[in-house]
Amino acid sequence: MVPTKLRVAVIGAGAAGLCAARHILASSEFFAPPVVFESSDRLGGTWIYTEEKEDATGRIIHSSMYRDLRTNLPKESMAFPDFPFDPSLPSFLHHSDVLAYLDSYAEQSGVCEHIRFQWQVEEVRPVPRDAGSLGGWEITARVQHPESAQQVTENFDAIMVCTGHYTVPFIPPIPGLDSFQGHLLHSHSYRYPEPFANQSVVLVGAGPSGVDLALQLSNVAAQVVLSHNRQHVCGLPKEVIQVPPLLKVGQKTVVFTDGSKMPADVLILCTGYKYSFPFLDLAQLGLQETDYGVGPLYQHLLPPQHPSLFLIGVCQQICPFPHFYCQVLFALAVLSGRCSLPSVTDMEAEVERQLGLHLKKGGLARYFLKMKEQQWSYMEDLAHLAGFPPVPPAVQQIYEDTHASRLCNVSTYRSRNYRLLGPSAWELVQDWGEN
Ligand code: FAD
């Protein structure tokens, strides 16, 4: 008897979803062609830049991209290991180059014809099966037609959730925020600096967006204040004043924890994002909202009680594309039976053990998914368990070099150019440095 091929649904056609679809297609001995649900009318997710803040149906725009963004990772450690960027491009790219890269990635792997654009997944439900089998899934999606919308329900054997986590703003509970009479926005809605010309702008948070916005706004604003609790950010123009975290907000002023007070026409919250999976009933899957997002997820990837659903890319402070690649190959090895999982109890215990280790090392629970230096051993473990070649050490070297040079100077680190020997990032990189 010919074994039935598994039907896998991929939710989202950003970098993670495209990667999942590409490798499902490439493993046609185990899998039927993927069905990729994409709520927007274009692939690329985060890398789609638009001036709009809402789409035609009034929904918040998915992408947080701003007009002048250049990548904070060089293309040499950003690329999928099996698909290098155009070697003639500089290391640090404009966002439009990344979108073009994803377009050709999808095109060349034959993924495009499997994407259902304007299909918004509204519900994913597990369907019980016989003991011993993986258990199936029912997906309900809303199909957006020009003048109507209709709901469609379909069954699958497995699900890859690739919906990203940089869309729903996290707004911290800052006293007085409601009474602020200036222009209040989250970095999700920032597009370019011109509207803020000659204004006093206060940025809250010095993550990648806060620092980038400070650099951009310092060219046009009357004053830029960067309020944060991190180490002094080196390399910002002298016009950017760095101050401690916000204590409270008045009608047109802000007060910081050291008691100092500043005028503010504009307050931009660069305070990060919340995880959001509105189409999942977490409790039904044995999951819950946690300090760090959502859990327990074995290998930061799957709910132990439903190991045919994979949340690709929930980790932070990673090289996203290589990370997605490893997670996808691991997930497909599990589904095709080439990699077996521990029992449910053992997987749950393993997540507890990992969290315990993280806390013991002094990590805060809410940073459990921030991987930083752990990302390398994590990807190596997945490669070992699923039997694919590990990410080459050069990707780590370049990532760490970038991190170090960014710490030295946030204004100049993007002028570096790294070089790869050989046509593919999968090959060992031996020669890299400043050009
Ligand atoms: P996304 O790109 O967010 O894609 C998710 C897709 O899912 C979207 O197309 C969305 O429309 C779709 N979707 C969501 N919900 C549904 C639903 N219910 N039904 C159907 N479809 C749905 N990474 C780097 O490597 N280098 C960088 O320099 C870099 N800079 C960044 C700058 C900013 C401002 C941000 C926000 C992120 C940056 N990142 C960077 C991280 C970036 O998000 C990842 O690299 C990667 O693009 C995320 O891909 P994803 O597929 O997980 O999610």
PDB file of N, CA and C and ligand atoms in Angstrom, residues 11-17 37-40 44-47 62 64-66 69 71-73 78 119-121 162-164 166 209 279 320-321 324, ligand 1:
ATOM      1  N   ILE A  11       0.893  28.742   8.095  1.00  0.00           N
ATOM      2  CA  ILE A  11       0.142  29.985   8.292  1.00  0.00           C
ATOM      3  C   ILE A  11       1.125  31.144   8.253  1.00  0.00           C
ATOM      4  N   GLY A  12       1.050  31.945   7.204  1.00  0.00           N
ATOM      5  CA  GLY A  12       1.939  33.094   7.055  1.00  0.00           C
ATOM      6  C   GLY A  12       2.954  32.882   5.939  1.00  0.00           C
ATOM      7  N   ALA A  13       3.091  33.874   5.070  1.00  0.00           N
ATOM      8  CA  ALA A  13       4.068  33.808   3.971  1.00  0.00           C
ATOM      9  C   ALA A  13       5.156  34.856   4.152  1.00  0.00           C
ATOM     10  N   GLY A  14       5.639  34.983   5.400  1.00  0.00           N
ATOM     11  CA  GLY A  14       6.854  35.757   5.654  1.00  0.00           C
ATOM     12  C   GLY A  14       8.046  34.815   5.487  1.00  0.00           C
ATOM     13  N   ALA A  15       9.200  35.258   5.986  1.00  0.00           N
ATOM     14  CA  ALA A  15      10.414  34.451   5.810  1.00  0.00           C
ATOM     15  C   ALA A  15      10.240  33.031   6.370  1.00  0.00           C
ATOM     16  N   ALA A  16       9.626  32.898   7.545  1.00  0.00           N
ATOM     17  CA  ALA A  16       9.489  31.580   8.170  1.00  0.00           C
ATOM     18  C   ALA A  16       8.545  30.685   7.361  1.00  0.00           C
ATOM     19  N   GLY A  17       7.429  31.235   6.940  1.00  0.00           N
ATOM     20  CA  GLY A  17       6.455  30.445   6.182  1.00  0.00           C
ATOM     21  C   GLY A  17       7.008  30.021   4.830  1.00  0.00           C
ATOM     22  N   PHE A  37      -1.377  29.765   3.958  1.00  0.00           N
ATOM     23  CA  PHE A  37      -2.419  30.772   4.168  1.00  0.00           C
ATOM     24  C   PHE A  37      -1.740  32.108   4.453  1.00  0.00           C
ATOM     25  N   GLU A  38      -2.085  33.117   3.695  1.00  0.00           N
ATOM     26  CA  GLU A  38      -1.494  34.442   3.917  1.00  0.00           C
ATOM     27  C   GLU A  38      -2.610  35.478   3.914  1.00  0.00           C
ATOM     28  N   SER A  39      -2.715  36.204   5.018  1.00  0.00           N
ATOM     29  CA  SER A  39      -3.843  37.138   5.131  1.00  0.00           C
ATOM     30  C   SER A  39      -3.695  38.362   4.221  1.00  0.00           C
ATOM     31  N   SER A  40      -2.457  38.736   3.873  1.00  0.00           N
ATOM     32  CA  SER A  40      -2.307  39.917   3.017  1.00  0.00           C
ATOM     33  C   SER A  40      -2.263  39.502   1.540  1.00  0.00           C
ATOM     34  N   GLY A  44       6.168  38.144   2.147  1.00  0.00           N
ATOM     35  CA  GLY A  44       7.281  38.943   2.702  1.00  0.00           C
ATOM     36  C   GLY A  44       7.081  39.393   4.143  1.00  0.00           C
ATOM     37  N   GLY A  45       5.824  39.445   4.622  1.00  0.00           N
ATOM     38  CA  GLY A  45       5.558  39.771   6.037  1.00  0.00           C
ATOM     39  C   GLY A  45       6.217  41.070   6.483  1.00  0.00           C
ATOM     40  N   THR A  46       7.111  40.961   7.449  1.00  0.00           N
ATOM     41  CA  THR A  46       7.820  42.104   8.029  1.00  0.00           C
ATOM     42  C   THR A  46       8.455  43.002   6.974  1.00  0.00           C
ATOM     43  N   TRP A  47       8.857  42.421   5.848  1.00  0.00           N
ATOM     44  CA  TRP A  47       9.680  43.161   4.881  1.00  0.00           C
ATOM     45  C   TRP A  47       8.853  43.921   3.864  1.00  0.00           C
ATOM     46  N   HIS A  62       0.292  44.651   9.260  1.00  0.00           N
ATOM     47  CA  HIS A  62       1.119  43.633   9.917  1.00  0.00           C
ATOM     48  C   HIS A  62       2.547  44.108  10.164  1.00  0.00           C
ATOM     49  N   SER A  64       5.992  46.293  10.714  1.00  0.00           N
ATOM     50  CA  SER A  64       6.460  47.464  11.468  1.00  0.00           C
ATOM     51  C   SER A  64       7.608  48.149  10.730  1.00  0.00           C
ATOM     52  N   MET A  65       7.683  47.941   9.444  1.00  0.00           N
ATOM     53  CA  MET A  65       8.835  48.438   8.668  1.00  0.00           C
ATOM     54  C   MET A  65       8.782  49.947   8.515  1.00  0.00           C
ATOM     55  N   TYR A  66       9.955  50.608   8.593  1.00  0.00           N
ATOM     56  CA  TYR A  66      10.007  52.042   8.315  1.00  0.00           C
ATOM     57  C   TYR A  66      10.817  52.305   7.049  1.00  0.00           C
ATOM     58  N   LEU A  69      14.780  51.906   6.828  1.00  0.00           N
ATOM     59  CA  LEU A  69      15.442  50.836   7.591  1.00  0.00           C
ATOM     60  C   LEU A  69      16.525  50.154   6.775  1.00  0.00           C
ATOM     61  N   THR A  71      19.185  46.824   7.426  1.00  0.00           N
ATOM     62  CA  THR A  71      19.216  45.657   8.320  1.00  0.00           C
ATOM     63  C   THR A  71      20.223  45.862   9.454  1.00  0.00           C
ATOM     64  N   ASN A  72      19.928  45.232  10.584  1.00  0.00           N
ATOM     65  CA  ASN A  72      20.881  45.307  11.698  1.00  0.00           C
ATOM     66  C   ASN A  72      21.776  44.068  11.740  1.00  0.00           C
ATOM     67  N   LEU A  73      21.548  43.154  10.797  1.00  0.00           N
ATOM     68  CA  LEU A  73      22.462  42.020  10.612  1.00  0.00           C
ATOM     69  C   LEU A  73      22.996  42.095   9.190  1.00  0.00           C
ATOM     70  N   MET A  78      22.426  36.745   7.758  1.00  0.00           N
ATOM     71  CA  MET A  78      20.960  36.788   7.664  1.00  0.00           C
ATOM     72  C   MET A  78      20.403  35.711   6.742  1.00  0.00           C
ATOM     73  N   TRP A 119      -6.197  34.970   2.573  1.00  0.00           N
ATOM     74  CA  TRP A 119      -6.862  33.947   3.387  1.00  0.00           C
ATOM     75  C   TRP A 119      -6.364  34.146   4.819  1.00  0.00           C
ATOM     76  N   GLN A 120      -7.231  34.677   5.632  1.00  0.00           N
ATOM     77  CA  GLN A 120      -6.863  34.960   7.029  1.00  0.00           C
ATOM     78  C   GLN A 120      -7.303  33.785   7.899  1.00  0.00           C
ATOM     79  N   VAL A 121      -6.353  33.122   8.532  1.00  0.00           N
ATOM     80  CA  VAL A 121      -6.725  31.997   9.403  1.00  0.00           C
ATOM     81  C   VAL A 121      -7.394  32.543  10.665  1.00  0.00           C
ATOM     82  N   CYS A 162       3.515  30.433  11.333  1.00  0.00           N
ATOM     83  CA  CYS A 162       4.650  31.305  10.950  1.00  0.00           C
ATOM     84  C   CYS A 162       4.136  32.735  10.844  1.00  0.00           C
ATOM     85  N   THR A 163       3.504  33.217  11.912  1.00  0.00           N
ATOM     86  CA  THR A 163       2.791  34.488  11.814  1.00  0.00           C
ATOM     87  C   THR A 163       3.571  35.670  12.397  1.00  0.00           C
ATOM     88  N   GLY A 164       4.819  35.436  12.834  1.00  0.00           N
ATOM     89  CA  GLY A 164       5.655  36.544  13.322  1.00  0.00           C
ATOM     90  C   GLY A 164       5.175  37.061  14.674  1.00  0.00           C
ATOM     91  N   TYR A 166       5.973  40.700  15.591  1.00  0.00           N
ATOM     92  CA  TYR A 166       6.314  42.130  15.659  1.00  0.00           C
ATOM     93  C   TYR A 166       5.180  42.982  15.106  1.00  0.00           C
ATOM     94  N   SER A 209      14.918  49.343  17.443  1.00  0.00           N
ATOM     95  CA  SER A 209      14.066  50.390  16.865  1.00  0.00           C
ATOM     96  C   SER A 209      14.305  51.733  17.544  1.00  0.00           C
ATOM     97  N   PHE A 279      -5.872  32.857  16.649  1.00  0.00           N
ATOM     98  CA  PHE A 279      -6.555  31.713  16.035  1.00  0.00           C
ATOM     99  C   PHE A 279      -6.328  30.405  16.809  1.00  0.00           C
ATOM    100  N   PRO A 320      17.448  35.334  12.492  1.00  0.00           N
ATOM    101  CA  PRO A 320      16.141  34.735  12.224  1.00  0.00           C
ATOM    102  C   PRO A 320      16.098  33.700  11.086  1.00  0.00           C
ATOM    103  N   PHE A 321      16.673  34.019   9.944  1.00  0.00           N
ATOM    104  CA  PHE A 321      16.475  33.093   8.812  1.00  0.00           C
ATOM    105  C   PHE A 321      17.170  31.734   9.048  1.00  0.00           C
ATOM    106  N   PHE A 324      15.021  29.864  11.562  1.00  0.00           N
ATOM    107  CA  PHE A 324      13.797  29.276  10.974  1.00  0.00           C
ATOM    108  C   PHE A 324      14.143  27.999  10.215  1.00  0.00           C
TER     109      PHE A 324
HETATM  110  P1  FAD B   1       6.586  37.901   9.496  1.00  0.00           P
HETATM  111  O1  FAD B   1       7.589  38.426   8.566  1.00  0.00           O
HETATM  112  O2  FAD B   1       5.951  38.830  10.448  1.00  0.00           O
HETATM  113  O3  FAD B   1       5.464  37.177   8.606  1.00  0.00           O
HETATM  114  C1  FAD B   1       4.275  36.678   9.157  1.00  0.00           C
HETATM  115  C2  FAD B   1       3.244  36.553   8.053  1.00  0.00           C
HETATM  116  O4  FAD B   1       2.089  35.920   8.580  1.00  0.00           O
HETATM  117  C3  FAD B   1       2.785  37.886   7.481  1.00  0.00           C
HETATM  118  O5  FAD B   1       2.885  37.874   6.083  1.00  0.00           O
HETATM  119  C4  FAD B   1       1.327  38.015   7.951  1.00  0.00           C
HETATM  120  O6  FAD B   1       0.518  38.714   7.043  1.00  0.00           O
HETATM  121  C5  FAD B   1       0.915  36.557   8.056  1.00  0.00           C
HETATM  122  N1  FAD B   1      -0.173  36.297   9.004  1.00  0.00           N
HETATM  123  C6  FAD B   1      -0.270  36.744  10.288  1.00  0.00           C
HETATM  124  N2  FAD B   1      -1.408  36.283  10.847  1.00  0.00           N
HETATM  125  C7  FAD B   1      -2.039  35.546   9.899  1.00  0.00           C
HETATM  126  C8  FAD B   1      -3.259  34.797   9.878  1.00  0.00           C
HETATM  127  N3  FAD B   1      -4.057  34.728  10.950  1.00  0.00           N
HETATM  128  N4  FAD B   1      -3.609  34.158   8.734  1.00  0.00           N
HETATM  129  C9  FAD B   1      -2.809  34.219   7.627  1.00  0.00           C
HETATM  130  N5  FAD B   1      -1.645  34.904   7.601  1.00  0.00           N
HETATM  131  C10 FAD B   1      -1.259  35.543   8.729  1.00  0.00           C
HETATM  132  N6  FAD B   1      15.597  40.238  11.046  1.00  0.00           N
HETATM  133  C11 FAD B   1      16.810  40.122  10.454  1.00  0.00           C
HETATM  134  O7  FAD B   1      17.260  39.001  10.173  1.00  0.00           O
HETATM  135  N7  FAD B   1      17.551  41.230  10.140  1.00  0.00           N
HETATM  136  C12 FAD B   1      17.106  42.480  10.374  1.00  0.00           C
HETATM  137  O8  FAD B   1      17.797  43.445  10.086  1.00  0.00           O
HETATM  138  C13 FAD B   1      15.798  42.637  10.963  1.00  0.00           C
HETATM  139  N8  FAD B   1      15.278  43.877  11.169  1.00  0.00           N
HETATM  140  C14 FAD B   1      14.002  43.983  11.641  1.00  0.00           C
HETATM  141  C15 FAD B   1      13.448  45.248  11.775  1.00  0.00           C
HETATM  142  C16 FAD B   1      12.149  45.408  12.247  1.00  0.00           C
HETATM  143  C17 FAD B   1      11.560  46.773  12.350  1.00  0.00           C
HETATM  144  C18 FAD B   1      11.413  44.264  12.622  1.00  0.00           C
HETATM  145  C19 FAD B   1      10.012  44.393  13.142  1.00  0.00           C
HETATM  146  C20 FAD B   1      11.962  43.002  12.513  1.00  0.00           C
HETATM  147  C21 FAD B   1      13.257  42.841  12.022  1.00  0.00           C
HETATM  148  N9  FAD B   1      13.839  41.579  11.869  1.00  0.00           N
HETATM  149  C22 FAD B   1      15.083  41.450  11.296  1.00  0.00           C
HETATM  150  C23 FAD B   1      13.123  40.380  12.322  1.00  0.00           C
HETATM  151  C24 FAD B   1      12.138  39.881  11.261  1.00  0.00           C
HETATM  152  O9  FAD B   1      10.891  40.012  11.794  1.00  0.00           O
HETATM  153  C25 FAD B   1      12.471  38.472  10.872  1.00  0.00           C
HETATM  154  O10 FAD B   1      13.709  38.475  10.207  1.00  0.00           O
HETATM  155  C26 FAD B   1      11.509  37.777   9.926  1.00  0.00           C
HETATM  156  O11 FAD B   1      11.292  38.536   8.784  1.00  0.00           O
HETATM  157  C27 FAD B   1      10.218  37.358  10.586  1.00  0.00           C
HETATM  158  O12 FAD B   1       9.595  36.472   9.708  1.00  0.00           O
HETATM  159  P2  FAD B   1       8.287  35.663  10.085  1.00  0.00           P
HETATM  160  O13 FAD B   1       7.943  34.879   8.877  1.00  0.00           O
HETATM  161  O14 FAD B   1       8.490  34.953  11.366  1.00  0.00           O
HETATM  162  O15 FAD B   1       7.178  36.753  10.402  1.00  0.00           O
END
